[in-house]
Coordinates of C-alpha atoms and ligand atoms in Angstrom, one line a residue:
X21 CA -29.4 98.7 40.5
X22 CA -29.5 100.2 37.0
X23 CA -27.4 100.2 34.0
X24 CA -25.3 103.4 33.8
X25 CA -25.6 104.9 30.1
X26 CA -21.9 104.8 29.5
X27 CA -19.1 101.3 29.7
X28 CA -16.0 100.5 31.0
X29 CA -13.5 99.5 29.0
X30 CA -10.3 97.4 30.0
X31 CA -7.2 98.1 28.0
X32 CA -4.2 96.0 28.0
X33 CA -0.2 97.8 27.1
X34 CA 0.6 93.9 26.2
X35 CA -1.5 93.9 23.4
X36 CA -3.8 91.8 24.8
X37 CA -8.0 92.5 23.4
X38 CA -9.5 95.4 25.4
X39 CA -12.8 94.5 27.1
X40 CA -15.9 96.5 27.8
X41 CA -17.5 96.4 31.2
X42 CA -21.1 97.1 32.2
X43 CA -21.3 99.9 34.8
X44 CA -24.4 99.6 36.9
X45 CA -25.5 102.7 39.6
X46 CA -27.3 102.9 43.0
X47 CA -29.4 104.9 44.3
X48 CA -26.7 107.3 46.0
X49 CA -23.3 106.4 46.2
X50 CA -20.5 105.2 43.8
X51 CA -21.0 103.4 40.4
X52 CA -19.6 99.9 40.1
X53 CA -18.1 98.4 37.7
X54 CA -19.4 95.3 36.8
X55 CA -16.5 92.4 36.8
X56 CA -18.1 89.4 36.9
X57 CA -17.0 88.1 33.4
X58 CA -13.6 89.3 33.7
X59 CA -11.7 86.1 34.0
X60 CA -14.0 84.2 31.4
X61 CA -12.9 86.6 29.2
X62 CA -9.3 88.0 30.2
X63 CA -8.1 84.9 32.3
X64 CA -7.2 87.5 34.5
X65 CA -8.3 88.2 38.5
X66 CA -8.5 91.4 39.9
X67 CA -6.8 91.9 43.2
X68 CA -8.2 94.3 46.0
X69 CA -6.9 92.5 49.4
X70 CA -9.1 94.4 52.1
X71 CA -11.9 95.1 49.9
X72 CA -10.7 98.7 49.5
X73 CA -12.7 99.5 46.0
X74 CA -14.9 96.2 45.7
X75 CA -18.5 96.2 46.4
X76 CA -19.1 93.0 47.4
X77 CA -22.9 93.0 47.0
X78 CA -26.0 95.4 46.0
X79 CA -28.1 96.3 49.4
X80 CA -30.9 98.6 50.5
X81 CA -30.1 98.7 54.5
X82 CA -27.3 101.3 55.0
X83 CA -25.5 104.1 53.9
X84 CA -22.3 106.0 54.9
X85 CA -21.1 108.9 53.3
X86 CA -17.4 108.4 54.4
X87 CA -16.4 112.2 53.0
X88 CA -19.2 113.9 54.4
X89 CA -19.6 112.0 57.8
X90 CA -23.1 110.6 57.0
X91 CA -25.3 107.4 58.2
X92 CA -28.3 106.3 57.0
X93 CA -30.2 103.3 57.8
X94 CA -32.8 102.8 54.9
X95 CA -32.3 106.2 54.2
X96 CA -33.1 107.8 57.8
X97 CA -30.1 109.8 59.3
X98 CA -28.9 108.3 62.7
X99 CA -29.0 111.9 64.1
X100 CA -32.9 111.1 63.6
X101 CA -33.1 107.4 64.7
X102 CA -31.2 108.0 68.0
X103 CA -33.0 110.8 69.2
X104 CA -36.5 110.7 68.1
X105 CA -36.8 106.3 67.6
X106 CA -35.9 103.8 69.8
X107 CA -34.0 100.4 69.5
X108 CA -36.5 97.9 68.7
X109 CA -38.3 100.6 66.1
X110 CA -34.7 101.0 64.7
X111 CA -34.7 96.9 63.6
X112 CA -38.3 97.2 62.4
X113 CA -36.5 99.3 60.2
X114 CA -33.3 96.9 59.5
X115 CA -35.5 94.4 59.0
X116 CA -38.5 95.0 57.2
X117 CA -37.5 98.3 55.6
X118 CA -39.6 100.9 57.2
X119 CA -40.2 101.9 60.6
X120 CA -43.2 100.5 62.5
X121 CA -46.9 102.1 62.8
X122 CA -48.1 101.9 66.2
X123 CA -49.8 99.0 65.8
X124 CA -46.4 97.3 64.1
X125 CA -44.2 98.7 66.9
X126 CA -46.5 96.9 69.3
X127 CA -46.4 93.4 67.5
X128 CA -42.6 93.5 67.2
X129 CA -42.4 94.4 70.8
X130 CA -44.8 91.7 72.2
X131 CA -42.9 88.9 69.4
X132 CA -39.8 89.9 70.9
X133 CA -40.6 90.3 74.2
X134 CA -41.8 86.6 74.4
X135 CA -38.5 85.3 72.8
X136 CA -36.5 86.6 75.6
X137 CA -35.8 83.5 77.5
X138 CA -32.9 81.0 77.0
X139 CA -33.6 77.0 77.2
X140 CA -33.0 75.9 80.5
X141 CA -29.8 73.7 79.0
X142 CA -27.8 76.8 78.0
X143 CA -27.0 77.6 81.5
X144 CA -25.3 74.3 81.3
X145 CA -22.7 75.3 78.5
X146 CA -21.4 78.2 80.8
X147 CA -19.8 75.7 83.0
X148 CA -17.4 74.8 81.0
X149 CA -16.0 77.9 80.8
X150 CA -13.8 79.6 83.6
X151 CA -15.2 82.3 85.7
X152 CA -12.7 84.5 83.8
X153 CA -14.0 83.2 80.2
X154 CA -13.5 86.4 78.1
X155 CA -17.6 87.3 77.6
X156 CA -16.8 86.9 73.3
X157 CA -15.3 83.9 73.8
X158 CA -18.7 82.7 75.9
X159 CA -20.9 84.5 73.0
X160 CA -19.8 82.7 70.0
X161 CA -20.3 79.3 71.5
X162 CA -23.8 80.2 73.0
X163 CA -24.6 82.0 69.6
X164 CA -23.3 79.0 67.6
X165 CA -25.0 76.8 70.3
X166 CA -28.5 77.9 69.9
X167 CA -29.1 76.5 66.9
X168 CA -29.3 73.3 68.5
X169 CA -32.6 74.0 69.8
X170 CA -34.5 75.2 66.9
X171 CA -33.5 72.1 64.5
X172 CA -37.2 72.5 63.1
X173 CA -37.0 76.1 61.7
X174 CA -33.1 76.8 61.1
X175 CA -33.6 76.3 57.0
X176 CA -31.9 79.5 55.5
X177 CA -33.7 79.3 52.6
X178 CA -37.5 79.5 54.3
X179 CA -38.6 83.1 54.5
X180 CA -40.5 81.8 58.2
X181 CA -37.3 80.2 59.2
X182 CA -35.4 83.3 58.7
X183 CA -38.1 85.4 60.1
X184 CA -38.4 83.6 63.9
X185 CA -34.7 83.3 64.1
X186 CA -34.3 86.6 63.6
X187 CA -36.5 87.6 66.2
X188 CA -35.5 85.3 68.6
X189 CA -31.7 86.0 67.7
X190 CA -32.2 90.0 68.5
X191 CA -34.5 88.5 71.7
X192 CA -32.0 86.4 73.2
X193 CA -29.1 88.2 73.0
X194 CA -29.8 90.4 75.6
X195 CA -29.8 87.2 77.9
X196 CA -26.8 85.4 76.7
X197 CA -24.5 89.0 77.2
X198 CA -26.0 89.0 80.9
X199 CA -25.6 85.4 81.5
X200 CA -21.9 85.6 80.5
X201 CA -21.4 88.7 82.8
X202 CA -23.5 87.2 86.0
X203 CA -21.4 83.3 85.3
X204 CA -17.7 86.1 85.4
X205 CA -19.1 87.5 88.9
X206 CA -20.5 84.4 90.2
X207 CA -24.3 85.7 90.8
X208 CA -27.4 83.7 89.7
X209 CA -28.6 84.3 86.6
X210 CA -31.8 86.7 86.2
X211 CA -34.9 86.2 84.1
X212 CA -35.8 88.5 81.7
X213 CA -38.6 90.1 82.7
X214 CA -41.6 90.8 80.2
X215 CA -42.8 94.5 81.6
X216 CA -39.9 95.9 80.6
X217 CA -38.2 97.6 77.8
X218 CA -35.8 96.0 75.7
X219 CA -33.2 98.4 77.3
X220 CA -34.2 98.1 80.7
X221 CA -34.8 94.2 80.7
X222 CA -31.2 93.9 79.5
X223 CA -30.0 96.4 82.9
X224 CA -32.5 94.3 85.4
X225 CA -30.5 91.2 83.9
X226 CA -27.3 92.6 84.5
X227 CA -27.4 94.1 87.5
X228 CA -30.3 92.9 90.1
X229 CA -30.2 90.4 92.1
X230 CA -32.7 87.9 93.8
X231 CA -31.9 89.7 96.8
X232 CA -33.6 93.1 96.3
X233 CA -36.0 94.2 94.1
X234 CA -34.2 96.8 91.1
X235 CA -35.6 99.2 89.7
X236 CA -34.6 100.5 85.9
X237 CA -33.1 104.0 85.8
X238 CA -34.9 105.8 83.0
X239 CA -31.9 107.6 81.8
X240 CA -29.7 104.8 82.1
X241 CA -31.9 103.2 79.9
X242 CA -32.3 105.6 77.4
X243 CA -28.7 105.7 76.7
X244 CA -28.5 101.8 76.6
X245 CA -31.4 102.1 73.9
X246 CA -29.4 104.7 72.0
X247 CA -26.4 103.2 71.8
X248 CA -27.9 99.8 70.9
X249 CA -29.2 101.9 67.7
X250 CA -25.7 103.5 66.8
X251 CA -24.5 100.1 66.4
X252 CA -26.9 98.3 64.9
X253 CA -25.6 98.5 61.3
X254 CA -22.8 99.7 59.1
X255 CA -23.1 98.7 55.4
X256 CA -20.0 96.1 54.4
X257 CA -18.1 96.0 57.8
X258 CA -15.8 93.2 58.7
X259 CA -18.3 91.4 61.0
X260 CA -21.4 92.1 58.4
X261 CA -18.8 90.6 55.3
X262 CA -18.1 87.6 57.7
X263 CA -22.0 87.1 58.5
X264 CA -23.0 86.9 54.4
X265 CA -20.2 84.8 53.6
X266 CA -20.8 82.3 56.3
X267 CA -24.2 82.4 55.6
X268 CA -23.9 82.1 51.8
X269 CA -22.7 78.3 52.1
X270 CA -26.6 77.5 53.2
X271 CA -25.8 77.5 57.2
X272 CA -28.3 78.0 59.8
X273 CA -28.8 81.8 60.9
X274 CA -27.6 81.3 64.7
X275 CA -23.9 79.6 62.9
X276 CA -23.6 82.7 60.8
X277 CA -24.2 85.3 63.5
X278 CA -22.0 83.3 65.5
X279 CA -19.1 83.8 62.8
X280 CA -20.4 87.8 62.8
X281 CA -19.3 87.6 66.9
X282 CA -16.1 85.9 66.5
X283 CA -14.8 88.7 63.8
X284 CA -16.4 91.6 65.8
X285 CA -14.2 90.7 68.7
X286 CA -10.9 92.0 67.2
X287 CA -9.6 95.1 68.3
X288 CA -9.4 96.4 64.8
X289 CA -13.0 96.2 64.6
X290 CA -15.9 95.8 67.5
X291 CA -13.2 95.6 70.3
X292 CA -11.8 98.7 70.0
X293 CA -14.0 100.2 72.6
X294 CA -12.3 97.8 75.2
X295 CA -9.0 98.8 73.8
X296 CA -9.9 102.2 73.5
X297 CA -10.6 102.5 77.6
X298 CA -7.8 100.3 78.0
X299 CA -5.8 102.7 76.5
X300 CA -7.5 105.7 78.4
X301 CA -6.6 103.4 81.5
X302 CA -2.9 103.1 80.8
X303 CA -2.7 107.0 79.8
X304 CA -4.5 108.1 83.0
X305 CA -2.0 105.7 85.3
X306 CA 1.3 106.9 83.6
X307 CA 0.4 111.0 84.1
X308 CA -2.8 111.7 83.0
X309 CA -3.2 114.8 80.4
X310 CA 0.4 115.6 81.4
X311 CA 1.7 112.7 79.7
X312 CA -0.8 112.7 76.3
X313 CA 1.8 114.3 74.2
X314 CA 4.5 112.0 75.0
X315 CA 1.9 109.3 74.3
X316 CA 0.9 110.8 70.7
X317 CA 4.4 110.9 69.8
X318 CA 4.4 107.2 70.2
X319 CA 1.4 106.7 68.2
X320 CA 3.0 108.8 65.4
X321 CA 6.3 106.9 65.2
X322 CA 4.9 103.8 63.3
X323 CA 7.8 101.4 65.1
X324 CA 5.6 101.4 68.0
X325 CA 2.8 99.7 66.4
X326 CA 0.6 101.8 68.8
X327 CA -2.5 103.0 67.7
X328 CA -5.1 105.9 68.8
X329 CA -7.7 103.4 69.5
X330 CA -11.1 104.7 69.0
X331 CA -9.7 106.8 66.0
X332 CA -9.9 106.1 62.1
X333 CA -12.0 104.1 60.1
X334 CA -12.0 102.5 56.6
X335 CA -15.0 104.7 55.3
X336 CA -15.4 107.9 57.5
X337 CA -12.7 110.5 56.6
X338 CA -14.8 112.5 58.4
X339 CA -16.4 112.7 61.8
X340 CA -18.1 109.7 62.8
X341 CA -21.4 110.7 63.4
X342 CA -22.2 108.2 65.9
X343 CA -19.1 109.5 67.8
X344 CA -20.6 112.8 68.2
X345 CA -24.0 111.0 69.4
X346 CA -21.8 109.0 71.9
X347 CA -20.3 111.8 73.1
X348 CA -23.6 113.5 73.7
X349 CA -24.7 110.4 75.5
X350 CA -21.9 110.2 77.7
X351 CA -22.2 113.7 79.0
X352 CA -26.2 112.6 80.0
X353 CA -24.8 109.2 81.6
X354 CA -22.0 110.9 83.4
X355 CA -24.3 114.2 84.4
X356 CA -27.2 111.4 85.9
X357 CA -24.9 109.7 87.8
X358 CA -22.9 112.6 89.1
X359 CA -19.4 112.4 87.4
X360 CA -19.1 115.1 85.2
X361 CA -15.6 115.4 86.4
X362 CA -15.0 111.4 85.3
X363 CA -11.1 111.8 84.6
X364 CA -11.1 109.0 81.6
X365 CA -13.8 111.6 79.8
X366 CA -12.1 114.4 80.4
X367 CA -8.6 112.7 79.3
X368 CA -10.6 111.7 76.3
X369 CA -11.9 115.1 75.3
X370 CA -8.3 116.2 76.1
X371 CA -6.7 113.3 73.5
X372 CA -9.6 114.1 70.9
X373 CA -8.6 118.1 70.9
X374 CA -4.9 117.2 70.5
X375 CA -5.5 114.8 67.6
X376 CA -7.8 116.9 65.5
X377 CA -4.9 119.6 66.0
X378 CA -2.2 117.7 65.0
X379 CA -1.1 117.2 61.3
X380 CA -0.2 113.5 61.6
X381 CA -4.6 112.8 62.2
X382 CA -5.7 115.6 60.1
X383 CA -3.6 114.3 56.9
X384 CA -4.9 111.5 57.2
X385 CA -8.2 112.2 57.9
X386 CA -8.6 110.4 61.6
X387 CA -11.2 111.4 63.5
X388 CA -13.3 110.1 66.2
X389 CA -15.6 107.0 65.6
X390 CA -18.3 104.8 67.4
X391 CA -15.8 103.0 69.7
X392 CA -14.3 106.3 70.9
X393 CA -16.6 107.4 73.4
X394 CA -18.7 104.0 74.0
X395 CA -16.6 102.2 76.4
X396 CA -16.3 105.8 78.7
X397 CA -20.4 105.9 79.1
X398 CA -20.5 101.9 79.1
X399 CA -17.9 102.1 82.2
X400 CA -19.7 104.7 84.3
X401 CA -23.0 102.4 83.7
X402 CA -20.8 100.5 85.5
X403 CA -20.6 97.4 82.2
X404 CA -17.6 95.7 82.5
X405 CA -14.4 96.6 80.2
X406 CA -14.4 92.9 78.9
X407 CA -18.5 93.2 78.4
X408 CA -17.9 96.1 76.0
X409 CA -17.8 94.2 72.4
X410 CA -20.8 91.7 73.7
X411 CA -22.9 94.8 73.4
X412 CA -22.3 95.8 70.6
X413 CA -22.6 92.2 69.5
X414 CA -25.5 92.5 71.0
X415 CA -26.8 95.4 68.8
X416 CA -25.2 94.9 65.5
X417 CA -27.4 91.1 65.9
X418 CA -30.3 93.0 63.9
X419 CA -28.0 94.3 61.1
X420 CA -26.2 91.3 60.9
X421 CA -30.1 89.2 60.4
X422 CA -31.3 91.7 58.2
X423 CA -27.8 92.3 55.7
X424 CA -27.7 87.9 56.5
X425 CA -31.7 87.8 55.0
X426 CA -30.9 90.8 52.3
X427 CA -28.1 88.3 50.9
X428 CA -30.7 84.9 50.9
X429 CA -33.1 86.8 49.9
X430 CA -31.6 87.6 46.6
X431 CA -32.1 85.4 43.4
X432 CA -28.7 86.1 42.1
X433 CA -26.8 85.1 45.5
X434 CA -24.1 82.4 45.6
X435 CA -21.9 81.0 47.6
X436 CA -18.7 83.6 48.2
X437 CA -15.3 81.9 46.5
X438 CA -12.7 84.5 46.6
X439 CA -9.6 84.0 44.0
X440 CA -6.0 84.6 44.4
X441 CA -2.9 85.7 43.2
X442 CA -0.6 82.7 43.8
X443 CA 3.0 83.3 44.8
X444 CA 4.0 80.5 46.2
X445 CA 6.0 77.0 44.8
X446 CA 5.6 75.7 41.5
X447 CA 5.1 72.1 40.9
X448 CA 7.6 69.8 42.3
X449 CA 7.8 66.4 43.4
X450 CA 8.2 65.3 47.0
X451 CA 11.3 63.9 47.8
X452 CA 12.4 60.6 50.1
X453 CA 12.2 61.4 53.6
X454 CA 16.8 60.9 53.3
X455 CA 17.2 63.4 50.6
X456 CA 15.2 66.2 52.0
Ligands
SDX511 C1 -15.3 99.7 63.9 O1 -16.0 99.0 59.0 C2 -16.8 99.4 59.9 O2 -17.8 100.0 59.5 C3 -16.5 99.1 61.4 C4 -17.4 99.8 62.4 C5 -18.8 99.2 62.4 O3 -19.7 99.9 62.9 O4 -18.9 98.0 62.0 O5 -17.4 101.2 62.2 C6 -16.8 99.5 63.8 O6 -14.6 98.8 63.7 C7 -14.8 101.1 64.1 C8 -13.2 101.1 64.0 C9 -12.7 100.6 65.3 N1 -11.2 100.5 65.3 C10 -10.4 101.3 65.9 O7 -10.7 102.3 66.5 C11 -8.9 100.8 65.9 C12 -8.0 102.0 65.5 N2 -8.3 102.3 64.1 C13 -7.3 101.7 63.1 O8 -7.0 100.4 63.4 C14 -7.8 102.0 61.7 O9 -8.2 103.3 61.6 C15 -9.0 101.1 61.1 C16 -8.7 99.7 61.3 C17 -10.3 101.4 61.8 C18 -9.1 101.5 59.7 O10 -8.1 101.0 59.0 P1 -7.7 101.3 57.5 O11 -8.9 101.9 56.7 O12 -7.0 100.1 57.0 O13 -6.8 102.6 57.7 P2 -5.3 102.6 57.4 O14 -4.7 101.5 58.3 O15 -5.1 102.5 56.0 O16 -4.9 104.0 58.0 C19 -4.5 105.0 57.1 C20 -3.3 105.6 57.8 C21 -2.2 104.7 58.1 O17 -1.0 105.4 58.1 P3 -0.1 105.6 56.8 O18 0.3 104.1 56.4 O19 -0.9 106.3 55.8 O20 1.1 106.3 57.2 O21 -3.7 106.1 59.1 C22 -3.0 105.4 60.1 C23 -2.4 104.2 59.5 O22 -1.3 103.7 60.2 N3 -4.0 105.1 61.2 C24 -3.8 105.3 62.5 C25 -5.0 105.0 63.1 N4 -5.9 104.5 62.2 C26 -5.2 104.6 61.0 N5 -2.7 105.8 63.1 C27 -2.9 105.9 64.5 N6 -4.0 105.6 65.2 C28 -5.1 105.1 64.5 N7 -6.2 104.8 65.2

């Protein structure tokens, strides 16, 4: 970042000295306003619950134009990434800061590739749950759980450490998500299997079984691969702030991206996609297309605490690009496998039209975004409702590892310790148990 030629100055109305502020600029992207001495020299706080005009940290990984509906992930647009890449190119990327020559591709492919499998114990840990275990709840004890095999390299602060855990993170995450399906169905568990892709070793794993051989469906997997790379970063998000935080107190890698899985399970966040077809569900039992208008009225009276799932987002005021790439995806899934006519994705073409029409979205500039169309194409893959988030757990691994090494990576980093503004009781003195 650079020093921007002109200051910021902070007046007081109380009388109170004015400061002046440094103002530092990116590459792209808003100027900041540099804040760090403001208490030492106000004994003041500033207060931005949310995060809604804070940059929390500098980085180099990704970029969203929120006003004109852009992604970029080290500067390549996603349009690019998902259509001409593919996943595991896509965190050569994330992670190292370019994407891979042949020869790179290749080494990232056979280092990952040989990282696949689980220790034998792990299978063990699944027990305890019950066959109905939500799969999140399974992933962030398996993710927090991993570090206890890998004692010997889990130092943060050791460029190597950081560097095997991150490949065997985005390796194994594949084959916790289909462990934690096959344990909910009751099957055995499937190897990974090293001849194939990343995309299609994660289907084999899902969905063979020891009793006849499977073989990968090439579209299928394509789509897999694509929408592993729409979700495989998104600058500051909920899960990604979680993931630095966690990881700025020194923890092991596998502890932070096991704090990343527990916050992308809300439905605010990474489980909208299960509460968006959820929703689809509940529309398409009660009516269908017949009944959407009654069900927008709902979401438009604010009493009902009902929300458009799949719709909105804290940075896009625009379309979500990787809604429209989703979209695009589902219409290949739902064309291979002979459902063009899928109700749900015609229901959901049906709700988008109606909301992009109607004042109450376009005020506040609602539109479609990544979770929108992800859970129709991951349902007519035939991935379980309750599987949804794991997979985009599962994908946002490599931008949670690469924003997680960014952070250590940085001289200036420290542990986060948020402020306050206290409201609560002043001083007083605690009385006899009788007298309160
Ligand atoms: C992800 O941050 C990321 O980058 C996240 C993510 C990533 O890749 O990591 O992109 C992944 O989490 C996508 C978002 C998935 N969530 C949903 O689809 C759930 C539904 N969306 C909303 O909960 C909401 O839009 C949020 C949480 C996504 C954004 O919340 P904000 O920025 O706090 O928006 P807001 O609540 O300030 O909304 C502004 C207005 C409000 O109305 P008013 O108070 O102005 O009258 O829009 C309304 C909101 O009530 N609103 C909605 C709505 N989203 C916002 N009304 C109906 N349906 C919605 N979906």
């Amino acid at each position: 970042m650079k020093l921007a030629d002109y200051k910021a100055t902070l007046s007081f109305s109380n009388g109170n000295p004015s400061i002046e502020m440094p103002v530092y600029q990116g590459s792209i992207g808003p100027d900041v306003v540099d804040i760090r001495k403001l208490y030492a020299q106000t004994g003041k706080f500033t207060y931005d619950p949310g995060f809604l005009s804070t940059a929390a940290c500098q980085s180099a990984i990704t970029y969203i134009d929120g006003d004109k509906g852009e992604l970029l992930y080290r500067g390549h647009p996603i349009e690019q990434l998902a259509t001409q890449c593919d996943f595991l190119e896509t965190c050569h990327l994330l992670l190292y800061g370019n994407l891979p020559n042949a020869e790179q591709k290749a080494k990232l492919e056979g280092r990952v590739t040989n990282h696949t499998m689980v220790n034998e114990q792990m299978q063990f840990f699944l027990r305890g749950f019950r066959r109905d275990a939500h799969p999140m709840a399974i992933m962030t004890g398996l993710v927090g759980a991993l570090s206890s095999f890998y004692h010997d390299s889990t130092d943060i602060n050791n460029p190597e450490h950081r560097d095997i855990s991150a490949i065997r993170l985005i390796a194994k995450m594949p084959t916790l998500v289909a462990m934690s399906y096959k344990y909910s169905v009751g099957q055995p568990m499937i190897y990974p299997q090293n001849d194939l892709s990343y995309a299609g070793n994660f289907l084999r794993m899902m969905f063979a079984t020891p009793c006849a051989p499977y073989k990968v469906n090439p579209v299928i997997e394509r789509a897999l691969d694509r929408i592993f790379i729409l979700h495989a970063d998104h600058e500051q998000n909920a899960s990604t702030s979680t993931v630095r935080l966690c990881g700025s107190s020194g923890t092991n890698p596998f502890a932070a991206i096991a704090a990343g899985v527990a916050c992308l399970w809300g439905p605010a966040h990474g489980g909208a996609n299960e509460a968006c077809l959820n929703m689809l569900e509940d529309i398409q039992a009660n009516g269908g297309v017949a009944k959407v208008g009654e069900f927008m009225e709902k979401v438009k009276d604010k009493s009902s605490g009902v929300k458009l799932m799949g719709f909105g987002h804290r940075v896009y005021k625009n379309f979500d690009p990787r809604a429209k790439l989703m979209q695009e995806t589902c219409k290949e899934v739902l064309a291979e496998l002979g459902l063009e006519n899928d109700p749900l994705f015609k229901l959901a073409l049906a709700l988008e039209k109606i909301a992009l029409e109607d004042d109450y979205f376009v005020s506040r500039k609602l539109y479609p975004n990544v979770d929108y169309y992800s859970g129709i194409v991951q349902r007519a893959i035939g991935i379980p409702v309750k599987l949804f988030t794991g997979i985009f757990a599962l994908a946002r691994t490599v931008g949670w590892i690469a924003q997680l090494n960014e952070m250590i990576g940085d001289p200036e980093y420290k542990i986060g310790r948020p402020r306050q503004l206290f409201t609560g009781s002043e001083r007083r003195d605690v009385l006899p148990i009788a007298s309160r």
